[in-house]
Amino acid sequence: MTDTYFRLADALESYKPDSVEIDSCMYCHHVVKTSDHDSECGLHSGIDLELSEQPQNLRNVVNLVIALHRMKKTQKVQSTEFTDDELCNIFLENLVEEYVTPTVHERTHKAADHYNYKGPVQKCYICDEFQKSLVLNKSFTTELQAITLQGNNLSRRVELELSTYKASVPRERGQPIALGVGGNLYLSCTSTSGKPVLGLEMVNKEDLNNISGDMERFLFIKTVSGQTLTSFESAKFEGHYISTSYTNRQRVDMCLTQDAPNRLTSFKMIVL
């Protein structure tokens, strides 16, 4: 195998021939010599440099010479000896390269939603696309019905109290709200036999200032389409909307998105 020689001047543009010279194979034991001394390293009498006899590649040799060149230009020696701390700092400043690894925080699971009362309360009437109004039916159970009203019967309409909330995790669209029908009576969406249903429950208003967990049943996501139509989706059961039947005097209930063609899920709001 023929010997391969390497000129350090080719690796360092600011290299000066009178400072450091390489005159032997990079695989040999005697690698670095100075013009003033025959010792293995005469960079400074306070530093002894020992080179391993293990074969070194070209990158290692170039890195070493560049580091020594940096040290010669940047370090001002005050004495002939370095303390351990000084020597450590010199090598850290000239030999150690800093790498910054960005840390990316990703959501690995869905955080529990939390809602805070934002206010103010807005009073309104709502009716479906067939002009049926919501009426409170107290004959057998506390529920809402959609009924066509005219003249004096309009006084039977339920006056809704709409309270707005701010979600801890911002939603892409829609405004979280609670719908009260007077006093401490509020609309809620609960599961009966595995099916979300709309009901009315008594609850203290103070208990709805901060909503999370099971209390999420009192929240609906109000979404406005166009300029006049509004839909109300359950916050607890996504994809289920407050809806009315095409038939008069039927219960107001929840329906899935795919069932929407058979139900009316868009309403007109009349703000008071």
mmCIF file of C-alpha atoms in Angstrom:
data_model
loop_
_atom_site.group_PDB
_atom_site.id
_atom_site.type_symbol
_atom_site.label_atom_id
_atom_site.label_comp_id
_atom_site.label_asym_id
_atom_site.label_seq_id
_atom_site.Cartn_x
_atom_site.Cartn_y
_atom_site.Cartn_z
ATOM 1 C CA MET A 1 0.000 0.000 0.000
ATOM 2 C CA THR A 2 1.428 3.401 -0.957
ATOM 3 C CA ASP A 3 1.704 6.125 1.666
ATOM 4 C CA THR A 4 -0.815 8.932 1.464
ATOM 5 C CA TYR A 5 0.342 12.423 2.443
ATOM 6 C CA PHE A 6 -1.911 15.266 3.409
ATOM 7 C CA ARG A 7 -1.231 19.037 3.389
ATOM 8 C CA LEU A 8 -2.994 20.898 6.198
ATOM 9 C CA ALA A 9 -2.574 24.140 4.266
ATOM 10 C CA ASP A 10 -5.205 22.864 1.856
ATOM 11 C CA ALA A 11 -7.709 22.498 4.729
ATOM 12 C CA LEU A 12 -7.221 25.910 6.308
ATOM 13 C CA GLU A 13 -7.238 29.061 4.164
ATOM 14 C CA SER A 14 -5.470 31.201 6.778
ATOM 15 C CA TYR A 15 -2.754 28.603 7.393
ATOM 16 C CA LYS A 16 0.785 29.997 7.624
ATOM 17 C CA PRO A 17 3.707 27.705 6.671
ATOM 18 C CA ASP A 18 5.919 28.972 9.482
ATOM 19 C CA SER A 19 3.545 27.952 12.246
ATOM 20 C CA VAL A 20 2.614 24.284 11.786
ATOM 21 C CA GLU A 21 3.866 21.672 9.353
ATOM 22 C CA ILE A 22 2.750 18.143 8.584
ATOM 23 C CA ASP A 23 5.549 16.003 7.211
ATOM 24 C CA SER A 24 4.412 12.448 7.676
ATOM 25 C CA CYS A 25 1.613 10.067 6.909
ATOM 26 C CA MET A 26 -1.638 10.626 8.813
ATOM 27 C CA TYR A 27 -1.464 7.006 9.920
ATOM 28 C CA CYS A 28 2.005 7.438 11.503
ATOM 29 C CA HIS A 29 2.702 8.022 15.159
ATOM 30 C CA HIS A 30 4.750 11.229 14.635
ATOM 31 C CA VAL A 31 2.159 13.536 13.135
ATOM 32 C CA VAL A 32 2.630 17.148 14.273
ATOM 33 C CA LYS A 33 5.962 18.969 14.418
ATOM 34 C CA THR A 34 6.857 22.597 14.856
ATOM 35 C CA SER A 35 9.589 24.608 13.245
ATOM 36 C CA ASP A 36 11.258 25.396 16.607
ATOM 37 C CA HIS A 37 11.297 22.063 18.365
ATOM 38 C CA ASP A 38 11.481 18.387 17.561
ATOM 39 C CA SER A 39 8.957 17.418 20.215
ATOM 40 C CA GLU A 40 5.576 16.059 19.200
ATOM 41 C CA CYS A 41 3.883 19.371 20.018
ATOM 42 C CA GLY A 42 5.510 22.683 20.765
ATOM 43 C CA LEU A 43 2.426 24.878 20.579
ATOM 44 C CA HIS A 44 3.122 26.088 24.095
ATOM 45 C CA SER A 45 5.287 24.807 26.877
ATOM 46 C CA GLY A 46 2.230 24.653 29.130
ATOM 47 C CA ILE A 47 0.378 22.136 26.917
ATOM 48 C CA ASP A 48 1.360 18.557 26.248
ATOM 49 C CA LEU A 49 -0.483 16.979 23.351
ATOM 50 C CA GLU A 50 -0.450 13.215 22.935
ATOM 51 C CA LEU A 51 -1.790 11.656 19.744
ATOM 52 C CA SER A 52 -3.251 8.167 19.746
ATOM 53 C CA GLU A 53 -1.553 5.573 17.576
ATOM 54 C CA GLN A 54 -5.006 4.447 16.443
ATOM 55 C CA PRO A 55 -5.524 5.320 12.748
ATOM 56 C CA GLN A 56 -7.184 8.729 12.390
ATOM 57 C CA ASN A 57 -9.282 9.799 9.466
ATOM 58 C CA LEU A 58 -8.846 13.005 7.507
ATOM 59 C CA ARG A 59 -11.778 14.726 9.246
ATOM 60 C CA ASN A 60 -10.215 14.272 12.697
ATOM 61 C CA VAL A 61 -6.898 15.785 11.547
ATOM 62 C CA VAL A 62 -8.563 18.792 9.947
ATOM 63 C CA ASN A 63 -10.737 19.405 13.042
ATOM 64 C CA LEU A 64 -7.653 19.311 15.281
ATOM 65 C CA VAL A 65 -5.685 21.808 13.169
ATOM 66 C CA ILE A 66 -8.652 24.185 12.873
ATOM 67 C CA ALA A 67 -9.160 24.062 16.640
ATOM 68 C CA LEU A 68 -5.495 24.811 17.314
ATOM 69 C CA HIS A 69 -5.616 27.668 14.830
ATOM 70 C CA ARG A 70 -8.667 29.146 16.575
ATOM 71 C CA MET A 71 -6.969 28.855 19.953
ATOM 72 C CA LYS A 72 -3.899 30.696 18.634
ATOM 73 C CA LYS A 73 -6.033 33.613 17.412
ATOM 74 C CA THR A 74 -8.535 33.902 20.267
ATOM 75 C CA GLN A 75 -6.648 33.015 23.431
ATOM 76 C CA LYS A 76 -4.320 35.458 25.166
ATOM 77 C CA VAL A 77 -2.069 33.533 27.479
ATOM 78 C CA GLN A 78 -1.191 35.354 30.690
ATOM 79 C CA SER A 79 1.230 32.751 31.973
ATOM 80 C CA THR A 80 3.010 29.596 30.882
ATOM 81 C CA GLU A 81 0.501 27.334 32.639
ATOM 82 C CA PHE A 82 -3.276 26.846 32.291
ATOM 83 C CA THR A 83 -5.473 25.856 35.184
ATOM 84 C CA ASP A 84 -7.805 22.917 34.650
ATOM 85 C CA ASP A 85 -10.806 25.271 34.442
ATOM 86 C CA GLU A 86 -9.098 27.542 31.916
ATOM 87 C CA LEU A 87 -8.071 24.616 29.748
ATOM 88 C CA CYS A 88 -11.585 23.177 29.902
ATOM 89 C CA ASN A 89 -13.105 26.514 28.862
ATOM 90 C CA ILE A 90 -10.680 26.835 25.944
ATOM 91 C CA PHE A 91 -11.600 23.445 24.565
ATOM 92 C CA LEU A 92 -15.333 24.029 25.113
ATOM 93 C CA GLU A 93 -15.186 27.359 23.277
ATOM 94 C CA ASN A 94 -13.146 26.062 20.349
ATOM 95 C CA LEU A 95 -13.941 22.397 19.961
ATOM 96 C CA VAL A 96 -17.512 21.881 21.095
ATOM 97 C CA GLU A 97 -20.214 22.644 18.540
ATOM 98 C CA GLU A 98 -23.663 23.541 19.850
ATOM 99 C CA TYR A 99 -26.722 21.867 18.381
ATOM 100 C CA VAL A 100 -30.228 23.137 19.167
ATOM 101 C CA THR A 101 -32.928 20.476 19.099
ATOM 102 C CA PRO A 102 -36.422 21.971 18.905
ATOM 103 C CA THR A 103 -39.000 20.472 21.249
ATOM 104 C CA VAL A 104 -42.419 19.934 19.724
ATOM 105 C CA HIS A 105 -45.373 19.587 22.077
ATOM 106 C CA GLU A 106 -48.167 17.566 20.559
ATOM 107 C CA ARG A 107 -51.479 16.621 22.014
ATOM 108 C CA THR A 108 -51.477 12.864 22.564
ATOM 109 C CA HIS A 109 -55.011 12.728 23.935
ATOM 110 C CA LYS A 110 -58.088 14.875 24.117
ATOM 111 C CA ALA A 111 -57.962 17.185 27.117
ATOM 112 C CA ALA A 112 -61.103 17.515 29.234
ATOM 113 C CA ASP A 113 -63.153 20.475 28.039
ATOM 114 C CA HIS A 114 -63.944 23.238 30.504
ATOM 115 C CA TYR A 115 -66.341 26.126 29.957
ATOM 116 C CA ASN A 116 -66.577 29.441 31.814
ATOM 117 C CA TYR A 117 -69.652 31.661 31.805
ATOM 118 C CA LYS A 118 -69.019 34.636 29.551
ATOM 119 C CA GLY A 119 -72.381 36.406 29.452
ATOM 120 C CA PRO A 120 -74.459 38.414 29.055
ATOM 121 C CA VAL A 121 -77.822 36.620 28.961
ATOM 122 C CA GLN A 122 -79.766 37.180 25.734
ATOM 123 C CA LYS A 123 -83.528 36.702 25.666
ATOM 124 C CA CYS A 124 -85.219 35.498 22.492
ATOM 125 C CA TYR A 125 -87.928 33.411 20.864
ATOM 126 C CA ILE A 126 -87.109 30.727 18.317
ATOM 127 C CA CYS A 127 -89.231 29.032 15.671
ATOM 128 C CA ASP A 128 -88.438 26.378 13.086
ATOM 129 C CA GLU A 129 -88.467 26.791 9.310
ATOM 130 C CA PHE A 130 -92.205 26.008 9.243
ATOM 131 C CA GLN A 131 -92.863 28.868 11.680
ATOM 132 C CA LYS A 132 -93.692 26.509 14.549
ATOM 133 C CA SER A 133 -92.899 28.045 17.953
ATOM 134 C CA LEU A 134 -91.564 26.270 21.029
ATOM 135 C CA VAL A 135 -94.179 25.819 23.745
ATOM 136 C CA LEU A 136 -93.753 24.392 27.246
ATOM 137 C CA ASN A 137 -96.051 21.395 27.752
ATOM 138 C CA LYS A 138 -96.799 20.634 31.415
ATOM 139 C CA SER A 139 -99.695 18.222 30.918
ATOM 140 C CA PHE A 140 -97.828 14.960 31.504
ATOM 141 C CA THR A 141 -94.162 15.802 31.682
ATOM 142 C CA THR A 142 -91.972 18.824 31.407
ATOM 143 C CA GLU A 143 -91.057 18.993 27.742
ATOM 144 C CA LEU A 144 -91.085 21.330 24.762
ATOM 145 C CA GLN A 145 -93.396 21.002 21.777
ATOM 146 C CA ALA A 146 -93.308 22.735 18.400
ATOM 147 C CA ILE A 147 -96.727 24.270 17.682
ATOM 148 C CA THR A 148 -98.038 26.688 15.067
ATOM 149 C CA LEU A 149 -99.350 29.731 16.961
ATOM 150 C CA GLN A 150 -101.401 32.685 15.777
ATOM 151 C CA GLY A 151 -102.854 35.838 17.308
ATOM 152 C CA ASN A 152 -103.240 35.754 21.071
ATOM 153 C CA ASN A 153 -101.770 32.256 21.242
ATOM 154 C CA LEU A 154 -98.327 33.738 20.561
ATOM 155 C CA SER A 155 -98.149 34.475 24.288
ATOM 156 C CA ARG A 156 -97.625 30.740 24.833
ATOM 157 C CA ARG A 157 -94.186 30.904 23.229
ATOM 158 C CA VAL A 158 -91.287 29.990 25.455
ATOM 159 C CA GLU A 159 -88.973 32.905 26.147
ATOM 160 C CA LEU A 160 -85.463 31.427 26.005
ATOM 161 C CA GLU A 161 -82.562 32.813 28.039
ATOM 162 C CA LEU A 162 -79.372 32.249 26.064
ATOM 163 C CA SER A 163 -76.115 32.325 28.113
ATOM 164 C CA THR A 164 -72.739 32.255 26.307
ATOM 165 C CA TYR A 165 -69.565 30.480 27.455
ATOM 166 C CA LYS A 166 -65.856 30.478 26.676
ATOM 167 C CA ALA A 167 -64.261 27.069 26.074
ATOM 168 C CA SER A 168 -60.831 26.158 27.501
ATOM 169 C CA VAL A 169 -59.983 24.591 24.128
ATOM 170 C CA PRO A 170 -61.124 26.953 21.335
ATOM 171 C CA ARG A 171 -63.557 25.396 18.894
ATOM 172 C CA GLU A 172 -63.183 25.670 15.148
ATOM 173 C CA ARG A 173 -66.702 27.020 14.817
ATOM 174 C CA GLY A 174 -69.801 27.725 16.858
ATOM 175 C CA GLN A 175 -70.484 29.376 20.219
ATOM 176 C CA PRO A 176 -71.089 27.298 23.395
ATOM 177 C CA ILE A 177 -74.368 28.335 25.042
ATOM 178 C CA ALA A 178 -76.879 27.245 27.685
ATOM 179 C CA LEU A 179 -80.635 27.580 27.064
ATOM 180 C CA GLY A 180 -82.884 28.464 29.974
ATOM 181 C CA VAL A 181 -86.698 28.612 29.806
ATOM 182 C CA GLY A 182 -87.294 30.700 32.925
ATOM 183 C CA GLY A 183 -86.406 30.350 36.571
ATOM 184 C CA ASN A 184 -83.885 27.536 37.078
ATOM 185 C CA LEU A 185 -85.181 25.362 34.232
ATOM 186 C CA TYR A 186 -82.644 24.581 31.474
ATOM 187 C CA LEU A 187 -82.546 22.419 28.371
ATOM 188 C CA SER A 188 -80.227 19.413 28.648
ATOM 189 C CA CYS A 189 -79.118 16.551 26.433
ATOM 190 C CA THR A 190 -78.836 13.218 28.229
ATOM 191 C CA SER A 191 -78.557 9.605 27.139
ATOM 192 C CA THR A 192 -81.545 7.288 27.576
ATOM 193 C CA SER A 193 -80.980 3.647 26.561
ATOM 194 C CA GLY A 194 -77.920 4.776 24.638
ATOM 195 C CA LYS A 195 -79.827 7.446 22.693
ATOM 196 C CA PRO A 196 -79.312 11.203 23.320
ATOM 197 C CA VAL A 197 -82.628 12.897 24.156
ATOM 198 C CA LEU A 198 -83.612 16.505 24.884
ATOM 199 C CA GLY A 199 -85.072 17.288 28.279
ATOM 200 C CA LEU A 200 -85.576 20.032 30.860
ATOM 201 C CA GLU A 201 -83.845 20.013 34.243
ATOM 202 C CA MET A 202 -83.890 22.194 37.322
ATOM 203 C CA VAL A 203 -80.430 23.540 38.157
ATOM 204 C CA ASN A 204 -79.083 26.540 40.094
ATOM 205 C CA LYS A 205 -77.677 29.228 37.815
ATOM 206 C CA GLU A 206 -74.564 29.444 40.009
ATOM 207 C CA ASP A 207 -73.813 25.795 39.212
ATOM 208 C CA LEU A 208 -73.557 26.736 35.540
ATOM 209 C CA ASN A 209 -70.868 29.409 35.964
ATOM 210 C CA ASN A 210 -68.182 26.775 35.352
ATOM 211 C CA ILE A 211 -69.121 23.702 33.361
ATOM 212 C CA SER A 212 -67.162 20.488 32.853
ATOM 213 C CA GLY A 213 -67.669 16.739 32.941
ATOM 214 C CA ASP A 214 -71.270 15.551 33.174
ATOM 215 C CA MET A 215 -72.563 19.148 33.468
ATOM 216 C CA GLU A 216 -71.651 19.509 29.804
ATOM 217 C CA ARG A 217 -75.134 18.129 29.083
ATOM 218 C CA PHE A 218 -76.494 21.667 29.563
ATOM 219 C CA LEU A 219 -74.353 23.094 26.763
ATOM 220 C CA PHE A 220 -75.142 23.423 23.073
ATOM 221 C CA ILE A 221 -73.039 24.756 20.220
ATOM 222 C CA LYS A 222 -74.865 27.543 18.394
ATOM 223 C CA THR A 223 -73.913 27.814 14.715
ATOM 224 C CA VAL A 224 -75.300 30.445 12.357
ATOM 225 C CA SER A 225 -75.717 29.575 8.684
ATOM 226 C CA GLY A 226 -76.344 32.368 6.235
ATOM 227 C CA GLN A 227 -77.808 35.364 8.056
ATOM 228 C CA THR A 228 -81.008 34.068 9.602
ATOM 229 C CA LEU A 229 -80.825 30.332 10.392
ATOM 230 C CA THR A 230 -79.291 28.921 13.561
ATOM 231 C CA SER A 231 -78.650 25.327 14.665
ATOM 232 C CA PHE A 232 -77.961 23.953 18.166
ATOM 233 C CA GLU A 233 -75.635 20.945 18.492
ATOM 234 C CA SER A 234 -75.134 19.086 21.767
ATOM 235 C CA ALA A 235 -71.679 19.788 23.259
ATOM 236 C CA LYS A 236 -71.734 16.432 25.050
ATOM 237 C CA PHE A 237 -73.010 14.356 22.121
ATOM 238 C CA GLU A 238 -71.416 15.673 18.944
ATOM 239 C CA GLY A 239 -73.475 15.294 15.784
ATOM 240 C CA HIS A 240 -76.807 15.478 17.636
ATOM 241 C CA TYR A 241 -78.950 18.584 17.071
ATOM 242 C CA ILE A 242 -82.072 20.089 18.604
ATOM 243 C CA SER A 243 -84.808 19.381 16.083
ATOM 244 C CA THR A 244 -88.546 19.527 15.450
ATOM 245 C CA SER A 245 -90.877 17.314 13.459
ATOM 246 C CA TYR A 246 -92.562 18.333 10.226
ATOM 247 C CA THR A 247 -95.826 17.448 11.984
ATOM 248 C CA ASN A 248 -97.479 20.010 14.260
ATOM 249 C CA ARG A 249 -97.652 19.550 18.064
ATOM 250 C CA GLN A 250 -94.769 17.092 18.314
ATOM 251 C CA ARG A 251 -92.026 16.891 20.911
ATOM 252 C CA VAL A 252 -88.816 18.875 20.397
ATOM 253 C CA ASP A 253 -85.955 16.372 20.536
ATOM 254 C CA MET A 254 -82.423 15.542 19.387
ATOM 255 C CA CYS A 255 -81.540 13.996 16.035
ATOM 256 C CA LEU A 256 -78.382 12.797 14.317
ATOM 257 C CA THR A 257 -76.930 14.643 11.354
ATOM 258 C CA GLN A 258 -77.919 11.835 8.979
ATOM 259 C CA ASP A 259 -81.508 12.040 10.238
ATOM 260 C CA ALA A 260 -81.708 15.786 9.559
ATOM 261 C CA PRO A 261 -83.627 15.413 6.233
ATOM 262 C CA ASN A 262 -86.509 13.925 8.248
ATOM 263 C CA ARG A 263 -86.375 16.623 10.930
ATOM 264 C CA LEU A 264 -86.024 20.386 11.091
ATOM 265 C CA THR A 265 -82.731 21.456 12.679
ATOM 266 C CA SER A 266 -82.545 25.126 11.620
ATOM 267 C CA PHE A 267 -84.285 27.853 13.597
ATOM 268 C CA LYS A 268 -85.017 31.550 13.340
ATOM 269 C CA MET A 269 -84.162 33.636 16.375
ATOM 270 C CA ILE A 270 -86.277 36.616 17.386
ATOM 271 C CA VAL A 271 -84.145 38.655 19.812
ATOM 272 C CA LEU A 272 -86.089 40.543 22.512
#
